[in-house]
Each structure stands twice: as C-alpha cells, then as structure tokens.
Amino acid sequence: MSNEIRKDYLLDRWTIIASERAKRPTDFAGRPSRTAEDKACPFCPGNEQMTPPAYLLCVPSEDGVRMEKDSDTTRTTNWLVRCIPNLYAALTPRKAVDFADDGLLRRRDGVGAHGVIIESPNHDEHPGTARLEQLELVVQAYMDALQSFSDWEYVQIFRNHGKEAGASLSHAHSQVIATPMIPKRVSDELQACRRWLKTEGSCPYCKIVEIERGGPRFIFENEGFVAFAPWASVHPFEFWIVPIRHQYTLLQLDATEKRAFSQILRACFGSLANALSDPPYSYGFHVAPNHGNYKYFHWHLEVYPKLSIQAGFEDSTDMFINVMPPETAAKSLRASLPKI
Amino acid sequence: MSNEIRKDYLLDRWTIIASERAKRPTDFAGRPSRTAEDKACPFCPGNEQMTPPAYLLCVPSEDGVRMEKDSDTTRTTNWLVRCIPNLYAALTPRKAVDFADDGLLRRRDGVGAHGVIIESPNHDEHPGTARLEQLELVVQAYMDALQSFSDWEYVQIFRNHGKEAGASLSHAHSQVIATPMIPKRVSDELQACRRWLKTEGSCPYCKIVEIERGGPRFIFENEGFVAFAPWASVHPFEFWIVPIRHQYTLLQLDATEKRAFSQILRACFGSLANALSDPPYSYGFHVAPNHGNYKYFHWHLEVYPKLSIQAGFEDSTDMFINVMPPETAAKSLRASLPKI
C-alpha cells in the first residue's frame, strides 16, 4: 500500500498512514540511551553506503566550507554535515494520485519529501556543546532544506533527541518533512496572526517578544533573538526562540542573525542539559508556507522537553496539564545558562 | 500559586498549569511495570486512609451490590469499586476567580473537579479479563461520575494503563476531570456534527457505524455496540467503540446496553492484550457537554494504544504519522479476540 494521508471522519486532523516506515531500525537498545552492543551507526562517517546518497554535503575546503549538491557522495567521508533522503520516508516525491472526495472517508496521496540532516560526524554532538561554526552549518542546512523542498506546500524542520522524544537513532540529526498541504497547526497560527493584525494592526509575535523580554518567563537574549518559556507552556520546561526582527522565514536570516541564532541555540540547549541532565526533547520550526503571501507571519522555534506523558485526558480533550509553571521553568533555565 | 488554565498567545489551546500535581507519587520503579520493591499501594483495600474519603463506594449487599455516597468510607475495606477525589488534582472545586481578558496573556481560574475511580480491589484487574459483573460496576461508576459532576461544563472520563501511557500508579483505575469549559476537541466534534447534520440531515456517527460494520476496519460487535479501527487512526492499533443506537451520553444506556458495553470492553481489551502482550494504552469517553442541547451528538469511546512516540513532527504540525494501517490493525485484533 502506498502511503496516504487520511482525514479524520469529522475533525480537521490528518494522519499519514505510512506502513513502510514501520521497518526503520533503531539503535536504542534500552533506556535511557544507546549501549555498547549497538550495531554500526548508519549516520557515522565511513558508513555512508548504509544510507541513500546525500543531496547536500558540507565539506571542508581551502577557504573554509564548500557545499556539494547531489554528487556521488557515498564515497565522501570527510563531511561536516550530510543531508540525505530518509530511507523510511513518511512521504515520498512522486506525482500525486487524485482521490475522489468520499464524504466521511477522505484522503490524499502521500506525496512529499522526507530528509535527514546529519548534523555532525560526531555521533554524540549536542547543540548545547557544539562549536558555533558547526551549529552555523546546521542552520545553513536548515535554510537549504527550506529552499530544496520549496515546491511543496510546507517544509517542516524538526529534531527529536532521545528515545523518549521519538528518535530512532541516537546520532545527532534533524529531519525535514515537506508536505503537500499546509499542516493544521501552521494554518491555525496564520489565521490567528491575520486576526490579530486586523484588530491590532501589528504582528502578535513582535508583541509577544516585547512582553516576554526581561519578564518573569524570560530566559536569554542576544543581538538577534530572545528565548522565553511561553505563557501557556504545554510541556514542562518548554521554551521558544523568536527572532527580534520581524521575518517570516529562516531564509531571511542575515549573517549576524545566523550567528546569533547558533549562539542562542547553544545557550538554551546548554542550559536545558545543565538544568535537567540532558533530557529528551523535540523541537520544530514554525515558518511561513511556500506558496502565497505570508509576510505577516513571524517564524520561530518551539522546543518541547519530554519530561511528562500526555495521555487519556490530553488525547480526549486537546487540553493539556503542565505541572511546571513557565515562570519557575524560566527561572531554573536562566540559572543554568552556560558561561559564554 | 493556584492552578490556572492558560490560553496559548494565539491558538485555541488551553493548558492547566497545575504545580501541586507535580508532587504525586508513582509506583512504577522501572519499565515495564511495577517491581517487588513497590511501596504500599494507596488504591489497595486496607490502605484507604492513604487517600481522601470516597464520594462513592460500591459494596456488596444482601441483594447484590449497594451504592454508598459520602459515608465515612476510609473504614470500609470490602468495596468493589471506590471513587475518590484525586489528591493531586489538576482542577479543584471552588468558586472561580474572574480574570480580566489580558490580550495575548489570557487565563481562567483552575476550577473543576478531579476524581479517581478505583475499578477493583484487585490491583492487577484488567478490562480484558475482569468479570462482566465487575466491569458493569465500573460502567455504573462512570455514569455516576457524569451525574456527580454535571454542574461543570464538561466531564472527561479517561483511563491510562501503563507508565508509558501516563499512569502514575499501576492499580487498575480510571480518572474523571470535570472542566469549567468545553474542551477544544469536544467543541470541534460538536461543530463537525452540526455541519454534517445540516448538509446530510443525519448523525455522522450513525453513518460511520453503518460504514464500518463488517468492513475492512471492523473488529467486533454485539447487540449494542460496534468496535472498529477508525479510518484515519492516529495511533497504531487505535480502536473506537460506538453505540449502535444514537445516544448523546452514557447516561442513556439501558440495562441491555450496559451489559453489552461491558462485554465489548472485555472482548476488545482482551484482544489488544492477546495481540500485543498487554501494551500501554489510554482511552477517553467522548460525550455531550452538560449544559445545552447536544442531543445530536453520538457518544463513543476512543482507545489509543501507546506503541509509538509522537514528537517533533506531530507537535509542530498537528498532523500525525501512523505506521500501522487500520485495516491491518483490525485484521490482527479480529484474529486475537478472546473466545467467549
């Protein structure tokens, strides 16, 4: 069966039915992380033949770093960042089959793209301790992904760290899923932005930055970004990183902001690791969709530590219970920031 | 800080900030379940003084079973089902403080109720193997909860089984959270029902029952209910149990249906345990809210086995990836049904 995207009978909730993906390997033998019995890591240098060829490689060159596209890259082992198609893709790039609208049983063809960004040759690289130059390469790879997959409606870049956060391999990596539709969360955020813009005449995220800078939920800021625990945090120790300058996509980052973003990533993930012994977490970028005028949107990164389990209540209501007030979380994260 | 319910800056997403709840105990020492080192279980008979007094007890009597309300129940140890306030409540019954509408920082007072339904004196009771008579008492306790908390806007009854599904204690129990507002999921379902009713002139769930009975996603049916894996299953092996007769609340169950519901619970949870070695799962009832005319709604139970982890992609998009097609799950669950 080809992957397909099915809509709930009634709700605006879409599920990618991706049976091939069940076969993906894992190197998490037990909890909390990998053990000495691990098999060869398909993401480590020297094992490139275990994965599809890269669509983008960052390799060292005379004048720093060179980006190499679609070369026969399974032979290159001295890469710094390696971007490959996901071998167990949730969505795959092909011409979509049109399905008839079938009332309560609606679906779309499971087309799109699914990539992996291997963030470093170093298996255990962590954004809290990585070199700034390496983090900048990762940010560059994120920007490249937004461009590479810009034919699709939306590009979701995300990172899962730790088995409890859904990572199946422990080697430092992010993922990119390009979807043939604008995901619900994104369309909800866009709609709320438009509504705020209409009544208040400004970008709500610019206002949020103004409210949270230096307030009780503030964590860190630098010349481009501010980090804070959001007002209605769904997850304990949740934090957001928001550009101070209004911009709707990561592709608008200038050189200073790119460096500032790498720096705030390192500060915040260093703090999270310090405060809570490197907990599992997921993060996801919220950016404007590809087609249309979404300049009113304000991109940002949302980080969700996985320290609690959402279950029967949350699943049934779409309401959440968080036992950690964001003010307390921010205080603890401020106190745990690494010295720069 | 009192519990409060905060709204996301922009989204219609509400989080109960419940710092007191962080203190609740757990008896899950390791994975996958409790160990011999466990402390005394506060839900086992003889330990009633470890919990608040019951608001409802089912106790054996000459002519079967007697319901006892609000007696000094910490001294009664021969109960069959025991309903108590949650000692670490997410929401508490008191007069609500009115908060001013503060633009991007909206909140409500964290009022409501949070109860625990201890389903059996038997610590390891499981709906897949419990006696039908005992399951009927649990269903009766669910119905009683809907009545007891009917002053609040909504009553969410749910069950978490296993640590991975968010249970903090392993003794068989369900929970009830009464909320001072209609949760988003419920209002989304109500809205979709109204829309379908308007265009098609019928209840969509009645139509879903018609579609799924005997189809590729069908699992089990009896004289009152049908169980099936839903079309756009979010979770691997997800299944729903829906009354065949249109009814908007569990309180409309007649005696035959009550027994049929207990029977289908036992069949489906027996099958789930057989097929997958008793996996962790959550379930939640979807019923009509308390105030207003919601007779057009069709109550049902949704069951979510916790066999995969939702993380960065799902959290960022509100789209889901399910590696188990519901047709395959249903086939496996049909084959694993216990013999009656």
XYZ file of C-alpha atoms in Angstrom:
680
model
C 0.000 0.000 0.000
C 1.326 3.452 -0.917
C 1.491 5.967 1.879
C -1.616 8.084 2.035
C -2.812 10.990 4.141
C -6.220 10.388 5.667
C -8.564 12.878 7.257
C -10.474 12.005 10.401
C -14.139 11.316 9.646
C -15.066 14.700 11.106
C -12.133 16.614 12.573
C -9.640 18.646 10.561
C -6.999 16.125 11.648
C -4.821 14.375 9.069
C -2.781 11.218 9.572
C -0.073 9.961 7.252
C -0.605 6.190 7.017
C 2.988 5.122 6.355
C 3.342 1.375 6.670
C 6.844 1.207 5.127
C 8.128 3.393 7.942
C 7.462 0.610 10.473
C 10.603 -1.140 9.209
C 13.084 1.532 10.254
C 15.929 0.390 12.513
C 16.696 1.675 15.966
C 19.907 1.778 17.945
C 18.232 2.403 21.281
C 18.614 -0.999 22.876
C 17.377 0.040 26.293
C 16.790 3.158 28.299
C 17.946 5.827 28.603
C 20.327 5.780 25.672
C 22.469 3.607 23.418
C 24.552 0.800 24.800
C 27.871 -0.786 23.897
C 26.083 -3.564 21.965
C 24.969 -1.086 19.308
C 25.199 -2.016 15.684
C 27.088 0.174 13.244
C 25.540 3.649 13.137
C 24.324 4.431 9.588
C 24.943 8.131 10.216
C 28.619 7.836 11.286
C 31.433 8.632 8.796
C 32.601 5.505 6.996
C 29.075 4.032 6.881
C 27.752 6.272 4.094
C 26.866 3.252 1.943
C 24.212 2.313 4.570
C 22.126 5.343 3.552
C 20.986 6.852 0.236
C 23.413 9.295 -1.437
C 23.372 12.801 0.020
C 21.518 15.606 -1.706
C 23.705 18.092 0.135
C 27.106 17.795 1.774
C 29.116 20.372 3.690
C 32.774 19.503 3.184
C 35.908 21.332 4.294
C 37.658 23.302 1.541
C 40.673 25.614 1.215
C 38.609 28.700 2.095
C 36.507 27.126 4.833
C 33.498 25.010 3.884
C 32.110 24.001 0.491
C 28.521 22.905 -0.196
C 28.309 19.948 -2.583
C 24.983 19.031 -4.183
C 23.938 15.610 -5.499
C 27.436 14.292 -6.137
C 28.234 10.593 -5.741
C 28.545 11.249 -2.091
C 28.602 7.801 -0.583
C 32.386 7.930 -1.167
C 32.928 11.187 0.684
C 33.681 10.564 4.348
C 35.161 13.896 5.446
C 31.828 15.762 5.503
C 30.799 18.134 8.295
C 27.037 17.988 7.678
C 25.322 15.399 5.480
C 21.756 15.721 4.157
C 20.131 12.551 2.829
C 16.678 11.281 1.875
C 15.046 9.325 4.695
C 15.198 5.628 3.789
C 11.898 5.081 5.647
C 10.087 8.115 4.310
C 6.696 9.178 5.663
C 6.077 10.995 2.356
C 7.769 10.382 -0.989
C 8.319 12.609 -4.031
C 6.173 11.371 -6.926
C 3.218 12.597 -8.918
C 0.148 12.580 -6.689
C -2.824 10.353 -7.437
C -6.075 12.286 -7.160
C -8.575 10.616 -4.869
C -12.276 11.374 -5.158
C -13.799 13.177 -2.169
C -15.505 10.321 -0.356
C -17.580 12.033 2.320
C -16.550 10.666 5.706
C -13.561 8.727 4.271
C -11.371 11.475 2.805
C -7.741 11.016 1.803
C -4.893 12.436 -0.259
C -1.963 10.697 -1.826
C 1.095 10.501 0.485
C 3.431 12.597 -1.634
C 6.068 14.987 -0.346
C 9.623 14.559 0.829
C 11.378 13.316 3.939
C 15.027 14.143 4.547
C 17.554 13.665 7.308
C 20.133 16.287 8.259
C 23.084 14.540 9.903
C 24.380 17.415 11.970
C 27.929 16.309 12.584
C 30.363 13.444 12.007
C 30.462 13.285 15.818
C 27.838 10.712 16.917
C 27.108 12.416 20.254
C 27.202 16.035 19.076
C 24.773 18.159 21.127
C 23.615 21.685 20.323
C 24.420 22.659 23.907
C 28.124 21.962 23.460
C 28.780 22.008 19.686
C 31.191 24.525 18.196
C 29.393 27.655 16.956
C 30.854 27.102 13.456
C 29.314 23.626 13.338
C 25.923 24.920 14.520
C 26.054 27.542 11.788
C 26.490 24.778 9.226
C 23.422 23.039 10.627
C 21.439 26.284 10.400
C 22.706 26.625 6.813
C 21.463 23.079 6.106
C 18.034 24.046 7.541
C 17.956 27.052 5.209
C 18.973 24.859 2.291
C 16.177 22.391 3.120
C 13.634 25.206 3.009
C 14.901 26.047 -0.459
C 15.338 22.484 -1.747
C 11.774 21.497 -0.860
C 10.101 24.805 -1.723
C 7.948 23.204 -4.430
C 5.869 21.541 -1.713
C 3.275 23.457 0.280
C 5.099 23.380 3.584
C 8.516 22.361 4.900
C 8.595 21.121 8.491
C 12.070 21.004 10.039
C 12.272 19.259 13.395
C 14.640 17.493 15.750
C 13.966 14.616 18.157
C 16.580 14.000 20.840
C 16.416 10.792 22.857
C 14.276 7.707 22.502
C 11.536 9.184 24.701
C 11.281 12.044 22.194
C 10.778 9.700 19.258
C 14.354 9.476 17.942
C 15.034 6.024 16.479
C 18.762 6.648 16.015
C 20.935 8.410 18.572
C 23.386 10.062 16.144
C 22.823 13.847 16.174
C 20.318 14.592 13.411
C 17.329 16.678 12.424
C 14.579 15.801 9.972
C 12.706 17.600 7.229
C 9.249 16.591 6.051
C 7.815 18.501 3.104
C 4.038 18.185 2.953
C 1.594 18.562 0.038
C -0.725 20.627 2.254
C -0.395 23.311 4.917
C -0.481 21.495 8.277
C -3.288 22.367 10.658
C -1.075 23.949 13.317
C 0.528 26.222 10.754
C -2.800 27.264 9.288
C -4.153 27.899 12.810
C -1.159 30.150 13.571
C -1.515 32.003 10.276
C -5.203 32.571 10.887
C -4.600 33.838 14.429
C -1.892 36.193 13.091
C -4.231 37.595 10.474
C -6.933 38.119 13.083
C -4.535 39.938 15.436
C -3.132 42.009 12.589
C -6.623 43.049 11.597
C -7.720 44.167 15.075
C -4.407 45.427 16.478
C -2.579 46.461 13.323
C 0.654 44.681 14.251
C 2.377 41.273 14.342
C 1.386 39.375 17.501
C 4.809 37.697 17.748
C 6.531 41.114 17.715
C 4.232 41.995 20.627
C 4.982 38.696 22.399
C 8.719 39.406 22.093
C 8.071 42.817 23.673
C 6.026 41.268 26.529
C 8.442 38.430 27.305
C 11.813 40.219 27.040
C 13.076 40.680 30.558
C 9.807 39.439 32.116
C 9.199 36.531 34.508
C 9.362 33.964 31.690
C 12.480 35.388 30.036
C 15.499 33.076 29.589
C 18.119 34.611 27.274
C 18.608 37.134 24.511
C 21.301 38.282 22.128
C 21.514 40.704 19.223
C 19.068 38.749 17.079
C 16.873 36.552 19.247
C 15.012 36.197 22.504
C 14.287 32.934 24.344
C 11.498 32.526 26.880
C 9.163 29.975 28.453
C 5.793 30.679 26.819
C 2.794 31.866 28.858
C 0.697 28.704 28.338
C 3.561 26.171 28.123
C 2.177 22.773 27.201
C 5.330 20.894 28.248
C 7.404 21.305 31.435
C 10.438 23.482 30.576
C 9.091 24.332 27.124
C 10.843 27.321 25.552
C 10.585 29.297 22.338
C 13.309 31.112 20.416
C 11.936 34.049 18.410
C 13.797 36.466 16.096
C 13.565 40.040 17.376
C 13.359 41.426 13.836
C 10.073 40.524 12.100
C 10.796 37.849 9.486
C 8.559 35.139 8.087
C 11.182 32.552 7.185
C 14.592 31.366 8.278
C 15.761 32.273 4.765
C 15.719 35.945 5.751
C 18.483 35.480 8.335
C 21.440 37.775 7.684
C 24.973 36.717 8.610
C 24.810 38.332 12.068
C 21.451 36.732 12.840
C 22.629 33.350 11.648
C 25.480 33.529 14.127
C 23.182 34.887 16.835
C 20.739 32.035 16.244
C 23.523 29.455 16.574
C 24.619 31.164 19.771
C 21.161 31.206 21.367
C 20.687 27.542 20.403
C 23.898 26.690 22.215
C 22.985 28.796 25.249
C 19.470 27.399 25.623
C 20.282 23.750 24.952
C 23.314 24.045 27.212
C 21.030 25.378 29.926
C 18.449 22.642 29.383
C 21.155 19.949 29.598
C 22.621 21.570 32.737
C 19.275 22.034 34.462
C 17.875 18.574 33.770
C 20.758 16.177 32.924
C 20.235 16.363 29.160
C 16.558 15.380 28.941
C 14.891 14.102 25.777
C 13.280 16.891 23.744
C 11.785 17.710 20.376
C 11.901 20.967 18.534
C 10.170 22.263 15.451
C 10.448 25.352 13.281
C 7.307 27.325 12.578
C 7.815 29.156 9.278
C 5.624 30.590 6.528
C 4.301 28.160 3.887
C 5.895 28.247 0.456
C 3.167 29.491 -1.842
C 1.332 32.707 -1.160
C 1.954 35.913 0.693
C 2.672 35.096 4.312
C 4.961 38.037 5.101
C 2.789 38.816 8.118
C 3.989 35.598 9.792
C 6.874 35.647 12.280
C 8.926 32.448 12.228
C 10.152 30.905 15.469
C 11.409 27.700 17.031
C 9.407 25.830 19.692
C 11.264 23.413 21.974
C 9.414 20.708 23.901
C 11.348 18.782 26.564
C 9.763 15.357 27.051
C 9.540 15.061 30.810
C 5.907 14.076 31.153
C 3.494 11.882 29.247
C 0.405 13.204 27.562
C -2.301 10.607 27.645
C -6.016 9.994 28.142
C -7.015 13.484 29.219
C -4.960 15.362 26.642
C -5.798 12.917 23.848
C -9.518 13.246 24.521
C -9.757 16.990 25.039
C -6.849 18.725 23.277
C -6.404 20.472 26.621
C -3.123 19.975 28.452
C -1.899 19.650 32.023
C 1.539 21.058 32.808
C 2.846 20.671 36.349
C 5.698 23.169 35.783
C 4.692 26.861 35.683
C 6.700 28.579 32.900
C 7.848 31.246 35.375
C 9.513 28.546 37.516
C 10.963 26.821 34.444
C 12.420 30.091 33.121
C 14.000 30.866 36.478
C 15.691 27.484 36.513
C 16.825 27.764 32.874
C 18.193 31.285 33.457
C 20.206 29.962 36.405
C 21.601 27.061 34.347
C 22.846 29.026 31.317
C 26.398 28.025 30.395
C 29.068 30.705 30.853
C 29.972 32.192 27.483
C 0.145 29.525 43.087
C -3.412 28.292 42.465
C -3.942 26.137 39.415
C -4.963 28.191 36.427
C -5.945 27.440 32.856
C -3.957 29.479 30.356
C -4.649 30.032 26.687
C -1.844 29.995 24.158
C -0.993 33.520 22.972
C -2.754 32.823 19.685
C -4.056 29.278 19.340
C -7.285 27.983 20.823
C -5.162 25.719 23.014
C -5.581 25.718 26.785
C -3.135 24.381 29.364
C -3.903 23.694 33.003
C -0.878 24.952 34.952
C -1.067 22.592 37.928
C 2.083 22.840 40.008
C 0.699 20.895 43.002
C 0.225 17.888 40.752
C 3.999 17.529 40.349
C 4.123 16.020 43.838
C 2.057 12.928 43.097
C 3.683 9.586 43.886
C 4.413 6.802 41.445
C 4.807 3.092 41.951
C 6.458 2.479 38.596
C 10.034 1.916 39.674
C 11.316 0.775 36.304
C 9.995 -0.457 32.994
C 7.756 -2.072 32.009
C 5.723 -2.325 35.201
C 5.852 -2.379 38.959
C 8.516 -4.314 40.803
C 8.676 -6.187 44.080
C 10.192 -3.140 45.801
C 6.895 -1.254 45.483
C 5.628 0.753 48.365
C 2.134 0.155 49.719
C -0.450 0.829 47.009
C -2.815 3.619 48.108
C -5.576 2.074 45.998
C -5.446 -1.434 47.531
C -8.007 -2.483 50.178
C -6.696 -1.846 53.699
C -4.892 1.342 52.633
C -7.996 3.549 52.385
C -6.556 6.027 54.883
C -3.842 6.910 52.338
C -6.461 8.596 50.134
C -9.309 11.067 50.728
C -12.679 9.566 51.747
C -14.700 8.138 48.867
C -17.582 10.088 47.366
C -18.994 6.823 46.053
C -18.499 3.207 47.076
C -19.899 0.031 45.561
C -20.184 -2.505 48.371
C -21.658 -5.986 48.410
C -25.108 -6.256 49.982
C -27.736 -8.947 50.573
C -29.392 -8.357 47.201
C -26.204 -7.843 45.177
C -24.418 -4.508 45.290
C -25.208 -1.294 47.176
C -24.008 2.209 46.236
C -22.886 4.252 49.241
C -22.384 8.008 48.905
C -20.161 10.212 51.066
C -20.127 7.988 54.101
C -17.070 7.802 56.351
C -15.629 5.401 53.905
C -12.000 5.170 54.927
C -13.150 2.414 57.316
C -14.866 0.327 54.628
C -12.476 -2.196 53.120
C -14.861 -4.635 51.408
C -15.698 -2.304 48.497
C -15.877 -3.458 44.884
C -15.378 -0.035 43.258
C -14.162 3.061 45.115
C -14.465 6.626 43.783
C -12.316 9.267 45.473
C -11.166 12.837 44.865
C -7.696 12.954 43.287
C -5.240 14.019 45.989
C -3.148 15.788 43.324
C -5.988 17.422 41.466
C -5.451 19.234 38.163
C -8.626 21.222 38.866
C -10.305 21.817 42.230
C -13.902 22.635 43.196
C -14.088 26.212 44.490
C -15.610 29.488 43.417
C -13.793 30.751 40.335
C -11.812 33.992 40.414
C -12.610 36.108 37.358
C -9.515 37.179 35.489
C -9.581 40.198 33.191
C -9.102 39.440 29.494
C -5.460 40.364 29.015
C -4.970 40.218 25.250
C -2.175 37.777 24.472
C -1.985 36.510 28.082
C -5.435 35.053 28.681
C -6.305 32.751 31.581
C -9.141 31.306 33.640
C -9.161 30.113 37.198
C -8.295 26.401 37.554
C -11.619 25.279 38.990
C -13.360 21.973 38.324
C -13.035 18.518 39.803
C -10.660 15.606 39.525
C -11.680 12.156 40.701
C -10.256 8.656 40.644
C -12.344 5.547 40.028
C -10.594 2.576 41.611
C -12.025 -0.155 39.442
C -11.464 -3.174 41.632
C -9.930 -4.299 44.917
C -7.699 -6.448 42.693
C -4.516 -4.436 41.991
C -3.904 -6.014 38.569
C -7.510 -6.125 37.350
C -7.614 -5.690 33.569
C -10.719 -4.960 31.460
C -9.657 -7.781 29.136
C -10.056 -10.410 31.854
C -12.316 -8.859 34.530
C -15.646 -10.465 35.374
C -18.527 -8.897 33.434
C -20.291 -8.044 36.715
C -17.244 -6.083 37.871
C -16.984 -4.217 34.539
C -20.655 -3.300 34.843
C -19.917 -1.727 38.234
C -17.146 0.313 36.633
C -19.521 1.447 33.867
C -22.025 2.338 36.601
C -19.306 4.396 38.328
C -18.639 6.206 35.022
C -22.350 7.005 34.749
C -22.373 8.194 38.334
C -19.386 10.464 37.651
C -21.238 12.076 34.750
C -24.089 12.802 37.144
C -21.993 13.830 40.165
C -20.025 16.416 38.185
C -22.861 17.628 35.974
C -22.660 21.178 37.350
C -19.410 21.675 35.425
C -19.366 22.321 31.690
C -17.810 19.010 30.703
C -16.900 15.702 32.330
C -13.930 13.878 30.820
C -13.649 10.224 31.850
C -10.414 8.531 30.850
C -8.127 5.635 31.672
C -4.340 5.384 31.390
C -2.855 1.888 31.513
C 0.893 1.513 31.950
C 3.607 4.029 32.702
C 4.155 4.760 29.003
C 0.505 5.808 28.828
C 0.879 8.278 31.682
C -0.353 6.157 34.597
C 1.485 7.045 37.790
C 0.017 4.167 39.807
C -0.412 0.657 38.445
C -3.563 -0.298 40.387
C -6.496 -0.552 37.939
C -8.154 2.871 37.867
C -9.822 5.451 35.660
C -9.935 9.200 36.153
C -12.553 11.902 35.828
C -11.738 15.554 35.218
C -14.642 17.996 35.194
C -13.735 21.202 33.377
C -15.198 24.727 33.643
C -15.200 24.995 29.829
C -15.964 22.748 26.866
C -12.617 21.284 25.744
C -11.469 22.084 22.218
C -11.708 18.513 20.918
C -15.279 18.218 22.139
C -16.300 21.538 20.621
C -14.603 20.553 17.332
C -16.574 17.295 17.267
C -19.831 19.056 18.103
C -19.249 21.607 15.356
C -18.446 18.904 12.789
C -21.604 17.007 13.812
C -23.741 20.103 13.366
C -22.196 20.739 9.959
C -22.844 17.159 8.811
C -26.362 17.212 10.208
C -27.073 20.412 8.308
C -25.841 19.148 4.935
C -26.742 15.445 5.200
C -29.663 15.516 7.593
C -28.328 12.714 9.795
C -25.856 11.919 12.575
C -22.370 11.325 11.118
C -21.526 8.729 13.788
C -24.645 6.718 12.867
C -23.314 6.813 9.301
C -19.801 5.820 10.450
C -21.255 2.827 12.299
C -23.028 1.853 9.061
C -19.789 2.205 7.028
C -17.519 0.347 9.449
C -19.786 -2.571 10.471
C -18.443 -5.629 8.733
C -15.949 -3.610 6.644
C -12.143 -3.900 6.439
C -11.662 -1.983 9.703
C -14.328 -3.871 11.667
C -13.272 -5.648 14.885
C -16.302 -6.768 16.919
C -19.969 -6.096 17.519
C -22.729 -7.185 19.856
C -26.341 -6.201 20.431
C -25.471 -2.656 21.493
C -22.068 -1.671 20.151
C -19.632 -1.897 17.289
C -15.816 -1.716 17.562
C -13.549 -0.792 14.657
C -10.177 0.711 13.820
C -11.011 4.218 12.582
C -10.265 5.292 9.000
C -7.577 7.864 9.907
C -6.199 6.140 13.034
C -3.686 8.414 14.725
C -2.195 5.632 16.862
C -1.166 2.109 15.797
C -3.981 -0.291 16.799
C -6.319 2.554 17.722
C -9.940 1.464 18.012
C -13.269 3.064 18.781
C -16.323 1.601 20.472
C -19.563 3.265 19.333
C -23.161 2.579 20.451
C -25.304 1.401 17.547
C -28.342 3.271 18.856
C -27.949 7.061 18.636
C -27.368 8.406 22.144
C -25.514 11.512 23.289
C -24.412 10.372 26.721
C -23.510 7.221 28.598
C -26.407 8.058 30.919
C -28.829 6.852 28.244
C -27.553 3.258 28.421
C -30.338 0.822 29.185
C -29.647 -2.388 31.137
C -29.001 -4.462 28.000
C -26.646 -1.858 26.559
C -24.782 -1.531 29.842
C -24.101 -5.238 29.774
C -23.261 -5.139 26.054
C -20.815 -2.291 26.657
C -19.074 -4.261 29.421
C -18.898 -7.231 27.092
C -17.389 -5.316 24.180
C -14.852 -3.717 26.549
C -13.780 -7.174 27.661
C -13.633 -8.504 24.095
C -11.611 -5.595 22.699
C -9.176 -5.203 25.589
C -8.749 -8.970 25.693
C -7.892 -8.883 22.001
C -5.486 -5.969 22.438
C -3.700 -7.773 25.286
C -3.559 -11.010 23.256
C -2.329 -9.343 20.075
C 0.352 -7.167 21.656
C 1.275 -8.604 25.085
C -0.870 -6.134 27.048
C 0.516 -2.840 25.696
C 0.119 0.514 27.452
C -2.951 2.418 26.282
C -5.194 5.342 27.079
C -8.875 5.669 26.486
C -11.299 8.540 26.733
C -15.062 8.944 26.533
C -16.453 11.496 24.135
C -19.852 12.587 25.456
C -22.120 15.608 25.155
C -21.367 18.604 27.420
C -23.643 19.190 30.395
C -25.405 22.454 29.625
C -27.270 22.972 26.394
C -28.953 20.828 23.808
C -26.440 18.387 22.396
C -28.824 15.563 21.548
C -27.370 15.489 18.039
C -24.058 14.188 19.446
C -23.282 10.467 19.472
C -21.126 9.425 22.412
C -18.304 6.922 21.912
C -15.085 5.644 23.420
C -11.707 6.135 21.690
C -8.841 3.818 22.644
C -5.227 4.756 21.925
C -2.557 2.070 22.415
C 0.789 3.740 23.134
C 3.138 1.878 20.840
C 4.824 4.822 19.147
C 6.012 8.245 20.218
C 4.597 11.448 18.821
C 7.266 14.083 18.727
C 8.759 16.928 16.689
C 6.714 16.480 13.526
C 3.370 15.888 15.240
C 3.966 18.570 17.879
C 4.770 21.164 15.213
C 2.076 20.377 12.692
C -0.866 18.656 14.433
C -0.511 16.117 11.624
C 0.273 12.530 12.580
C 2.269 9.621 11.209
C 0.905 6.137 11.845
C 2.934 3.187 10.576
C 0.058 0.726 11.124
C -2.802 0.923 8.595
C -6.110 0.498 10.469
C -7.115 -2.301 8.067
C -4.062 -4.323 9.164
C -4.640 -3.484 12.842
C -8.294 -4.538 12.641
C -7.383 -7.830 10.989
C -4.934 -8.587 13.787
C -7.395 -7.543 16.517
C -10.183 -9.629 14.958
C -7.859 -12.654 14.977
C -6.924 -12.098 18.646
C -10.424 -11.811 20.117
C -10.810 -14.000 23.212
C -13.238 -16.892 22.907
C -16.479 -16.040 24.675
